[in-house]
Short mmCIF file of C-alpha atoms in Angstrom, two decimals:
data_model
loop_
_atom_site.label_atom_id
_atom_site.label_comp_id
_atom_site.label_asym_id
_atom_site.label_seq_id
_atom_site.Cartn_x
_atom_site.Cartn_y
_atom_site.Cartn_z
CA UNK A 183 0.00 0.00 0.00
CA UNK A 184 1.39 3.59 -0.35
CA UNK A 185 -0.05 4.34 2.96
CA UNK A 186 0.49 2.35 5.91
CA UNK A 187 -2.36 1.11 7.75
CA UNK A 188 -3.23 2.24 11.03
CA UNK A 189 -2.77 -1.16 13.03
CA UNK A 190 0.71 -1.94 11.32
CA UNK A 191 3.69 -1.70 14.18
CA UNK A 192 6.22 1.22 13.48
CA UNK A 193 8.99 -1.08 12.38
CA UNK A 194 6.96 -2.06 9.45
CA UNK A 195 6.24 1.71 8.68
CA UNK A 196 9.46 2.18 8.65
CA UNK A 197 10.48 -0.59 5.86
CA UNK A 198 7.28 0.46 3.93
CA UNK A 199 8.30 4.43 3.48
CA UNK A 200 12.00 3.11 3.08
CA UNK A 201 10.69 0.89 0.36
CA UNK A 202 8.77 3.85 -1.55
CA UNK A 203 11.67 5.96 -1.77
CA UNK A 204 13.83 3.18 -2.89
CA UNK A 205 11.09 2.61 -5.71
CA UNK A 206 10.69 6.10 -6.48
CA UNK A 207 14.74 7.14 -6.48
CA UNK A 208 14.72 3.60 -9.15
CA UNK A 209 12.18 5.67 -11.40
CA UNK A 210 13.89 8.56 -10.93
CA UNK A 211 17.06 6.36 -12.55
CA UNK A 212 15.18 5.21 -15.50
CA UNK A 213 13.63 8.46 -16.65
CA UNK A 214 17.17 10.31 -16.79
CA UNK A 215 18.54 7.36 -18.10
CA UNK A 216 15.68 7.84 -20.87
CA UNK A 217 16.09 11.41 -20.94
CA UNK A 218 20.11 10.77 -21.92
CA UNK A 219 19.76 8.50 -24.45
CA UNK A 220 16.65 9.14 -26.58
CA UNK A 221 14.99 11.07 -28.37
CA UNK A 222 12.00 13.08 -26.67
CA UNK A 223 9.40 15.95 -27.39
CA UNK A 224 7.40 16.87 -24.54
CA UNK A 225 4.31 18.11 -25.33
CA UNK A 226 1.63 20.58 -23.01
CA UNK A 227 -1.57 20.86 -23.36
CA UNK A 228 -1.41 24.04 -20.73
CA UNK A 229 1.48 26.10 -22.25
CA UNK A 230 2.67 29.14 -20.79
CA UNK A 231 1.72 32.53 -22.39
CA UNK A 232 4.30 34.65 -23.98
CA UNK A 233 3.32 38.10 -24.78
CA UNK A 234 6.12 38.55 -26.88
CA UNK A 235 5.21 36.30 -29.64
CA UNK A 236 2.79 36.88 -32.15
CA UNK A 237 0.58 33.71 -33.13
CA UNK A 238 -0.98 33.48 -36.71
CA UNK A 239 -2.48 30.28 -35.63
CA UNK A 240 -5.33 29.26 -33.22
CA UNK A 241 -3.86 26.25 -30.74
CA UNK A 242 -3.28 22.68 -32.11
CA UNK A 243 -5.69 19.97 -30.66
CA UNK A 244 -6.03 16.07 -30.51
CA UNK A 245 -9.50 14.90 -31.23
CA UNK A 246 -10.98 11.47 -31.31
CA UNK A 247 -13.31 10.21 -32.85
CA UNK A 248 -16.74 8.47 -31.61
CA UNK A 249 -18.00 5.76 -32.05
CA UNK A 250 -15.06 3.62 -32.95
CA UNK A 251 -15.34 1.01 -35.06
CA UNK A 252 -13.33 -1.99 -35.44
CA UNK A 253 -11.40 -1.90 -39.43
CA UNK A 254 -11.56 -6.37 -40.52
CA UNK A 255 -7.88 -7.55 -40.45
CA UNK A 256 -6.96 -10.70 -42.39
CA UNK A 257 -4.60 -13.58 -39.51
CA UNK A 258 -1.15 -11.08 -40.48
CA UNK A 259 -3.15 -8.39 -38.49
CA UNK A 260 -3.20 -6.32 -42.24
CA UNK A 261 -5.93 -4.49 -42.96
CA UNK A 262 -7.87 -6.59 -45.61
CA UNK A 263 -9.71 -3.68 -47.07
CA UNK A 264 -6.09 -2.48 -48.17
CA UNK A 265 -4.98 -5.71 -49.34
CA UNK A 266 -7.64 -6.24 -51.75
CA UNK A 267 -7.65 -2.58 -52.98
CA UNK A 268 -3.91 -2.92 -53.80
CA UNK A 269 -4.83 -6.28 -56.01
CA UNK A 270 -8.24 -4.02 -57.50
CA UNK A 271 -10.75 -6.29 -56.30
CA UNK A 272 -12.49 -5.08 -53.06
CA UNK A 273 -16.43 -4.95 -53.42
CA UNK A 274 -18.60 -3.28 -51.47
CA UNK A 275 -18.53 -5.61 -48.33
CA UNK A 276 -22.23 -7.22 -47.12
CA UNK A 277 -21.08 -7.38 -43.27
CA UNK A 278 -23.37 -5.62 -40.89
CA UNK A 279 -20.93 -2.92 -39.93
CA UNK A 280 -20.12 -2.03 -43.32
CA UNK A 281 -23.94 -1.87 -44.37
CA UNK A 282 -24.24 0.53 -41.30
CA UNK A 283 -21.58 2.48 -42.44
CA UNK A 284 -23.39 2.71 -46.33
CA UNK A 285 -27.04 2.99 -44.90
CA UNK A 286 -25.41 6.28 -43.17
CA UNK A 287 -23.49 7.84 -46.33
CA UNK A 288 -26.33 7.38 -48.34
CA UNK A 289 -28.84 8.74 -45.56
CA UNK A 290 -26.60 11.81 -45.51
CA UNK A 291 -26.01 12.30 -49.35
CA UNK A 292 -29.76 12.49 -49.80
CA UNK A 293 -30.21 15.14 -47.83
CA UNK A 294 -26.81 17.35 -48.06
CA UNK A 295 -26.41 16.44 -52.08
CA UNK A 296 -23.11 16.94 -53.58
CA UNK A 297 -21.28 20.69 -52.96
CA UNK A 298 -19.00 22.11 -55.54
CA UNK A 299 -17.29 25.57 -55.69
CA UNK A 300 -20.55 27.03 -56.00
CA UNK A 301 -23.91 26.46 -54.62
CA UNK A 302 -25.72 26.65 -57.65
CA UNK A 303 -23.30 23.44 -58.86
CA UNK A 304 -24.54 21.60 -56.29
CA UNK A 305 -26.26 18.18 -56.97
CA UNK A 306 -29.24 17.23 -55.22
CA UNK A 307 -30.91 13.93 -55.63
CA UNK A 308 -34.68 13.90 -56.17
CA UNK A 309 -34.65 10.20 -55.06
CA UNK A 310 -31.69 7.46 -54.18
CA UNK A 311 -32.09 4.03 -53.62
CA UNK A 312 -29.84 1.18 -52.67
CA UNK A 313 -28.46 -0.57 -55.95
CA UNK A 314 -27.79 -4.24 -55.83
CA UNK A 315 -24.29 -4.00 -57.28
CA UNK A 316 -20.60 -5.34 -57.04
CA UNK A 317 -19.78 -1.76 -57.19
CA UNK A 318 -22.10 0.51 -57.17
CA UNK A 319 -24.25 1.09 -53.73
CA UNK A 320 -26.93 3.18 -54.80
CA UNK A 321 -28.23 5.14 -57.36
CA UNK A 322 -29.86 8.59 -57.80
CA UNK A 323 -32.31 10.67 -59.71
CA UNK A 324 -31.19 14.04 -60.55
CA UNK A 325 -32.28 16.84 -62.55
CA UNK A 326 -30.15 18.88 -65.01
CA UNK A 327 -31.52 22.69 -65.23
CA UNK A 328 -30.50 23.02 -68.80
CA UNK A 329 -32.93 21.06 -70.47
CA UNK A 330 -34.86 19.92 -67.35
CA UNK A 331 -33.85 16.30 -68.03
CA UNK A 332 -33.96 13.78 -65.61
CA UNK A 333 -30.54 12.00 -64.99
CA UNK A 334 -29.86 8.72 -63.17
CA UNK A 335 -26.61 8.32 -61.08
CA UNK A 336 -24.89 5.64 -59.72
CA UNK A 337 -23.36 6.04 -56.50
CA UNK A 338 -19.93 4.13 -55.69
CA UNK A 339 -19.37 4.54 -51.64
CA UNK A 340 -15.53 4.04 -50.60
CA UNK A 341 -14.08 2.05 -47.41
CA UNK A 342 -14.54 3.64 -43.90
CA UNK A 343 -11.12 3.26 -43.20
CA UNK A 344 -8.43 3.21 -46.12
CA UNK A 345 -8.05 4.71 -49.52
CA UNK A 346 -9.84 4.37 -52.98
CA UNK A 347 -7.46 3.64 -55.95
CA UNK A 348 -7.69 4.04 -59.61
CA UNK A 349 -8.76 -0.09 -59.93
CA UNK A 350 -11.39 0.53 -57.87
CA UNK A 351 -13.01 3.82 -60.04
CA UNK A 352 -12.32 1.57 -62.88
CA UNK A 353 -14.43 -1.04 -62.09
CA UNK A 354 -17.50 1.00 -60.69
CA UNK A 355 -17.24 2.72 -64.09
CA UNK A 356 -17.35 0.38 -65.93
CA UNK A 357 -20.46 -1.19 -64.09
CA UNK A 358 -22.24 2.10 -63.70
CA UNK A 359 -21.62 2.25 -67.50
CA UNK A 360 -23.25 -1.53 -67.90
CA UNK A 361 -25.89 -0.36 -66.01
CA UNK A 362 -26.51 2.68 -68.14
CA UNK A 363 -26.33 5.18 -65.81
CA UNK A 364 -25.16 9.12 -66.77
CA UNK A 365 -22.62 9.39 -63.89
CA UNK A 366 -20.93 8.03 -61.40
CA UNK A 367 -20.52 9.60 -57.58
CA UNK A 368 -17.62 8.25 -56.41
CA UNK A 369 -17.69 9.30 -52.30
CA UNK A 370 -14.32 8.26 -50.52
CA UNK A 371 -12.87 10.12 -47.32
CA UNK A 372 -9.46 9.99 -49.63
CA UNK A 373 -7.84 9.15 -53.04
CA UNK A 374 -4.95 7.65 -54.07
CA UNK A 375 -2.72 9.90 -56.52
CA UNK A 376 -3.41 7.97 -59.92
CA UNK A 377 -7.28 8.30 -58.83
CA UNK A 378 -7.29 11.89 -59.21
CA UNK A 379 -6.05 11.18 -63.25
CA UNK A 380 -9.44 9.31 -63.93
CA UNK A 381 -12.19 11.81 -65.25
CA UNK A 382 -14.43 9.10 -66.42
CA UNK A 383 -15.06 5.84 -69.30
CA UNK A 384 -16.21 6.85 -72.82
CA UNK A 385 -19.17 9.25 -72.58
CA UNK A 386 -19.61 8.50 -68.80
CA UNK A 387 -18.21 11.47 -66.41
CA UNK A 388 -17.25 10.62 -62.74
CA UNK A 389 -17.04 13.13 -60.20
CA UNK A 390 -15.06 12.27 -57.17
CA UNK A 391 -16.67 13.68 -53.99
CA UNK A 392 -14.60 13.52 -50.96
CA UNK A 393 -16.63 13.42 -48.14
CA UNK A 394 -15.98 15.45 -44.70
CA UNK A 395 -14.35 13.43 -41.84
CA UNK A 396 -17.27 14.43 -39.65
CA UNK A 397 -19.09 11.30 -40.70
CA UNK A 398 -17.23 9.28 -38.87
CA UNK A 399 -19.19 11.05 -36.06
CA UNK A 400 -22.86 10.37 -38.68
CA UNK A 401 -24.85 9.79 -35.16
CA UNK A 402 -24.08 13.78 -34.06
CA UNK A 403 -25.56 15.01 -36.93
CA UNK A 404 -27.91 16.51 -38.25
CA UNK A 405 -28.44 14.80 -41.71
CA UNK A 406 -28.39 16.57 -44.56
CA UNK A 407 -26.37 19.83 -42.73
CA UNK A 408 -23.04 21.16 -43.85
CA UNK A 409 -20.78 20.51 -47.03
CA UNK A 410 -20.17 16.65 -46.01
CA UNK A 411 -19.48 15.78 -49.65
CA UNK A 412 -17.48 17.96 -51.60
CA UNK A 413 -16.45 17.42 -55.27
CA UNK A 414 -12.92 19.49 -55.96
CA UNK A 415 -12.21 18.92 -59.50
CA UNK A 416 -9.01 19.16 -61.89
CA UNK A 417 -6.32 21.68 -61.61
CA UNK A 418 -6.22 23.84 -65.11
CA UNK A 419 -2.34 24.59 -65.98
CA UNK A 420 0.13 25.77 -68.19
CA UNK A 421 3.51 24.80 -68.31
CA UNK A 422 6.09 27.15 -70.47
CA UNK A 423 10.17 26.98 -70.66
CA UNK A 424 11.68 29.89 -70.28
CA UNK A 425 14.38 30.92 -72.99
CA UNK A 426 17.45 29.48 -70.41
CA UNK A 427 15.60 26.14 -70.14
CA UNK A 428 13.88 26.33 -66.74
CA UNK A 429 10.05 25.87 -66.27
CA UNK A 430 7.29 28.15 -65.61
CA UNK A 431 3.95 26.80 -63.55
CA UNK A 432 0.65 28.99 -64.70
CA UNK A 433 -1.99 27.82 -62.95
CA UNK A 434 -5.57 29.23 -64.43
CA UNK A 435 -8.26 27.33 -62.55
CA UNK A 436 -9.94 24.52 -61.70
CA UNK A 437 -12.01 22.47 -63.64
CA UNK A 438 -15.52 20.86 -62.30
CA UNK A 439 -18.76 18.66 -63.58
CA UNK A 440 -21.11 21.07 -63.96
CA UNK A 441 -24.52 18.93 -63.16
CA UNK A 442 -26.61 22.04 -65.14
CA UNK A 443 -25.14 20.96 -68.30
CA UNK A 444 -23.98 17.58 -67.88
CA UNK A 445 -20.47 18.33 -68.88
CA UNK A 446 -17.24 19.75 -67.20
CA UNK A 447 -16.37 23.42 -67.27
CA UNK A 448 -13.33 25.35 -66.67
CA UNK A 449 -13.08 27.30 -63.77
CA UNK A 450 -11.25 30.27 -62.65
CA UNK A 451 -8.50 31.19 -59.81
CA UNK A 452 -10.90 32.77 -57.42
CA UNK A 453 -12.02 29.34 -56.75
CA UNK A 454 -8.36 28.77 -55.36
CA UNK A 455 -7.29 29.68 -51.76
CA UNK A 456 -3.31 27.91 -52.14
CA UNK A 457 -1.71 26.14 -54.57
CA UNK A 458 1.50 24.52 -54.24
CA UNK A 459 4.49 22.97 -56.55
CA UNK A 460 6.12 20.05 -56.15
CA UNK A 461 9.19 20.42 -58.66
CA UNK A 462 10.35 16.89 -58.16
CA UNK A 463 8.01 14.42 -57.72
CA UNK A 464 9.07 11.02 -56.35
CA UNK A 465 5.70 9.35 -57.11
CA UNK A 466 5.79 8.33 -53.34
CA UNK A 467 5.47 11.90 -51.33
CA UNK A 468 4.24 15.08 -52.21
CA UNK A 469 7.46 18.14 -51.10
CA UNK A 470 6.00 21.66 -50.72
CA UNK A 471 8.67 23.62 -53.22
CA UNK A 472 6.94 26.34 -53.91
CA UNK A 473 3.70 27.51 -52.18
CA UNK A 474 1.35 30.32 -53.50
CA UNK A 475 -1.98 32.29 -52.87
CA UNK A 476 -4.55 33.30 -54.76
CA UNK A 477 -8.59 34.42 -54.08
CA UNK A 478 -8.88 37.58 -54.24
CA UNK A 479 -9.47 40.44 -56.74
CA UNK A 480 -6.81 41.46 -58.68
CA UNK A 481 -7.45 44.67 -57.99
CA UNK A 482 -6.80 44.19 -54.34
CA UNK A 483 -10.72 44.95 -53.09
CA UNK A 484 -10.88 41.72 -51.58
CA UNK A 485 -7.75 40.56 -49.19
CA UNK A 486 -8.47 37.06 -47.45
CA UNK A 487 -5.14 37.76 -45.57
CA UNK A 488 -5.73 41.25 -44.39
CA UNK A 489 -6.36 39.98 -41.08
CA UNK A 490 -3.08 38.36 -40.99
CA UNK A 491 -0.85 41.05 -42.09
CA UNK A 492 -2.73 43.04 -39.95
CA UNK A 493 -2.07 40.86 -37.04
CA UNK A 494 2.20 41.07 -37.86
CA UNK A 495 2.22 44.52 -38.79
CA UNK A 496 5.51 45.62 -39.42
CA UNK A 497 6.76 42.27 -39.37
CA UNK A 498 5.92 41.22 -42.68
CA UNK A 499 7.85 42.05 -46.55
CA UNK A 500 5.33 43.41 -48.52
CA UNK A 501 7.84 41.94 -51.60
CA UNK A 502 8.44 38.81 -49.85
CA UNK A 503 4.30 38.48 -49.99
CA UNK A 504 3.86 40.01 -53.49
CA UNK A 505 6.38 36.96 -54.50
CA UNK A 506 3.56 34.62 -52.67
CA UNK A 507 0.59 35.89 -54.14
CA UNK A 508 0.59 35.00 -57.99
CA UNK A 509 -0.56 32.40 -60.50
CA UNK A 510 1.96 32.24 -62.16
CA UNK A 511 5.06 30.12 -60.72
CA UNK A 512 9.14 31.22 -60.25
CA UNK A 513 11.09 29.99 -62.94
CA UNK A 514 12.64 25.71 -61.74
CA UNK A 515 14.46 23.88 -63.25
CA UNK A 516 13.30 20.82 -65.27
CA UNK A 517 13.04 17.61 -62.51
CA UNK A 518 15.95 14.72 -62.65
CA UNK A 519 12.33 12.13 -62.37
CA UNK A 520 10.52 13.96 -64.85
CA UNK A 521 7.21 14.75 -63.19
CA UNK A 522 6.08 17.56 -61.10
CA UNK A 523 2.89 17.84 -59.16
CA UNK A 524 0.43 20.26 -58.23
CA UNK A 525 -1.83 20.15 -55.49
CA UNK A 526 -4.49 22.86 -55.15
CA UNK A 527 -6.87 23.58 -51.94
CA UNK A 528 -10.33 25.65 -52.06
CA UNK A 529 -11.90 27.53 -49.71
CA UNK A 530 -13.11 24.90 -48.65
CA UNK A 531 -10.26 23.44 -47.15
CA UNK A 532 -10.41 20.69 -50.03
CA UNK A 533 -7.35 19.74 -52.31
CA UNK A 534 -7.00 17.75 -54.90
CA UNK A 535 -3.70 16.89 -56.85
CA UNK A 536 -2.38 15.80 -59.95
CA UNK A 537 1.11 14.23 -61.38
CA UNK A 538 2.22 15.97 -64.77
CA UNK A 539 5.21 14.56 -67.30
CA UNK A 540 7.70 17.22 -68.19
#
């Protein structure tokens, strides 16, 4: 006990508190003999204040999420949802937790619809029902404002935990394309980087919604509230060689499905809070090279980072931000692997990237 009882005799006290500070003087050891020899961060949740510092940030917290759920591992402990999307042949699985997890995506993508860049792009579903597919999980009745047509969509719903490749777009394509449907709605909390090069199969489009981490957390809210699926489409660039040889990154916009018309439409830089360069790709990890800002008027009537460089006063280069704020790249030379990649990020907080061969 770390207390003594009351009817123990004071020899025993004695050995018990000698005993305690032998044990704690031991710990004591260890954690400086941790503290010598490895490496450690210690991190506070209660830091102290220091006036002297300016913070452009708000404070960095841990969340978890709730309810947990238990991802199926195969007898190697490896997550078998990632197995068979490396090999292209996960289906949608028929197990009770993973028809939960469906029966909640689609509950909340027939209420929220599909957002894009701007509200009036958003796709709402007039009805969606579960599909009996390999594939495909639901599909969806929309309208298209054009021509007031009615469209059908089929509705391809992505693992709860892991990543949707390029195999598996592929093969709800195709059987969204069987099925005759006019698009596919691909929803996945994340993409692999050869996804984002798939646009769609013949005359079939696919728009890749991404849908909001705060489904995880489905029983908190309120369906159909809140962008919780959020299509992002392809970043619109230029790439030029300058007259020494080096490259030149213009980026012009972003292109999107635009459900009014059925077809995809180029959009424009206002769309586009940062975009970033990465001048060497290694296929395997995306490097921040060169990172830039756009969104406003180019007439300077709309700053989104006023508040900032309000906040640092004196403490910022105007030139050192005028060299931040551009669509059009510095000068780099041409990469040893031969791609580059761009990733882009709305205002929504959404980005989406793509490899290009130069």
């Amino acid at each position: 006990p770390r207390e003594a009882p009351n009817a123990w005799p004071n020899g025993a006290r004695d050995l018990l508190a000698e005993w305690w500070d032998g044990r704690i003087a031991r710990q004591r050891a260890i954690d400086a003999s941790i503290a010598r020899n490895a490496d450690i961060e210690y991190l506070h949740d209660r830091p102290y204040e220091d006036k002297s510092k300016v913070r452009v940030a708000g404070p960095f917290t841990v969340d978890s999420l709730s309810p947990h759920r238990v991802a199926a591992a195969d007898s190697r402990d490896d997550l078998a949802e990632d197995l068979a999307a490396a090999d292209g042949r996960r289906a949608r699985k028929t197990d009770d937790t993973a028809a939960d997890f469906a029966q909640m995506v689609l509950e909340q993508l027939r209420g929220a619809g599909v957002q894009q860049a701007k509200k009036q792009d958003r796709i709402r579903f007039d009805s969606l029902t579960p599909w009996p597919g390999r594939w495909i999980a639901a599909t969806g009745r929309y309208r298209e404002t054009a021509d007031g047509a009615d469209k059908t969509a089929g509705v391809f719903i992505g693992p709860e935990f892991g990543t949707v490749t390029r195999a598996d777009l592929v093969a709800a394509a195709r059987e969204a394309r069987e099925a005759a449907f006019d698009l596919l709605v691909a929803c996945a909390f994340s993409y692999d980087t050869q996804a984002s090069d798939f646009t769609g199969i013949g005359p079939l489009p696919v728009v890749r919604a991404r849908m909001n981490p705060d489904l995880h957390m489905a029983d908190e809210l309120k369906p159909g509230t809140g962008n919780l699926f959020v299509v992002f489409g392809e970043p619109d660039i230029e790439i030029a060689q300058t007259t020494d040889g080096l490259l030149q990154v213009r980026i012009l916009g972003v292109d999107v499905f635009d459900p009014q018309k059925g077809e995809v439409r180029a959009g424009d830089t206002e769309d586009i809070a940062a975009w970033f360069i990465d001048t060497d790709y290694d296929e395997e990890s995306f490097l921040v090279r060169h990172a830039y800002f756009l969104g406003a008027a180019a007439d300077g009537s709309y700053d989104p980072y006023k508040a900032l460089k309000t906040t640092l006063k004196a403490e910022i280069d105007a030139d050192a931000w005028a060299s931040l704020y551009r669509d059009l790249s510095r000068p780099f030379p041409r990469p040893a692997g031969g791609r580059i990649a761009v990733k882009v990020i709305n205002h929504f907080g959404d980005e989406v990237m793509k490899v290009y061969a130069v």
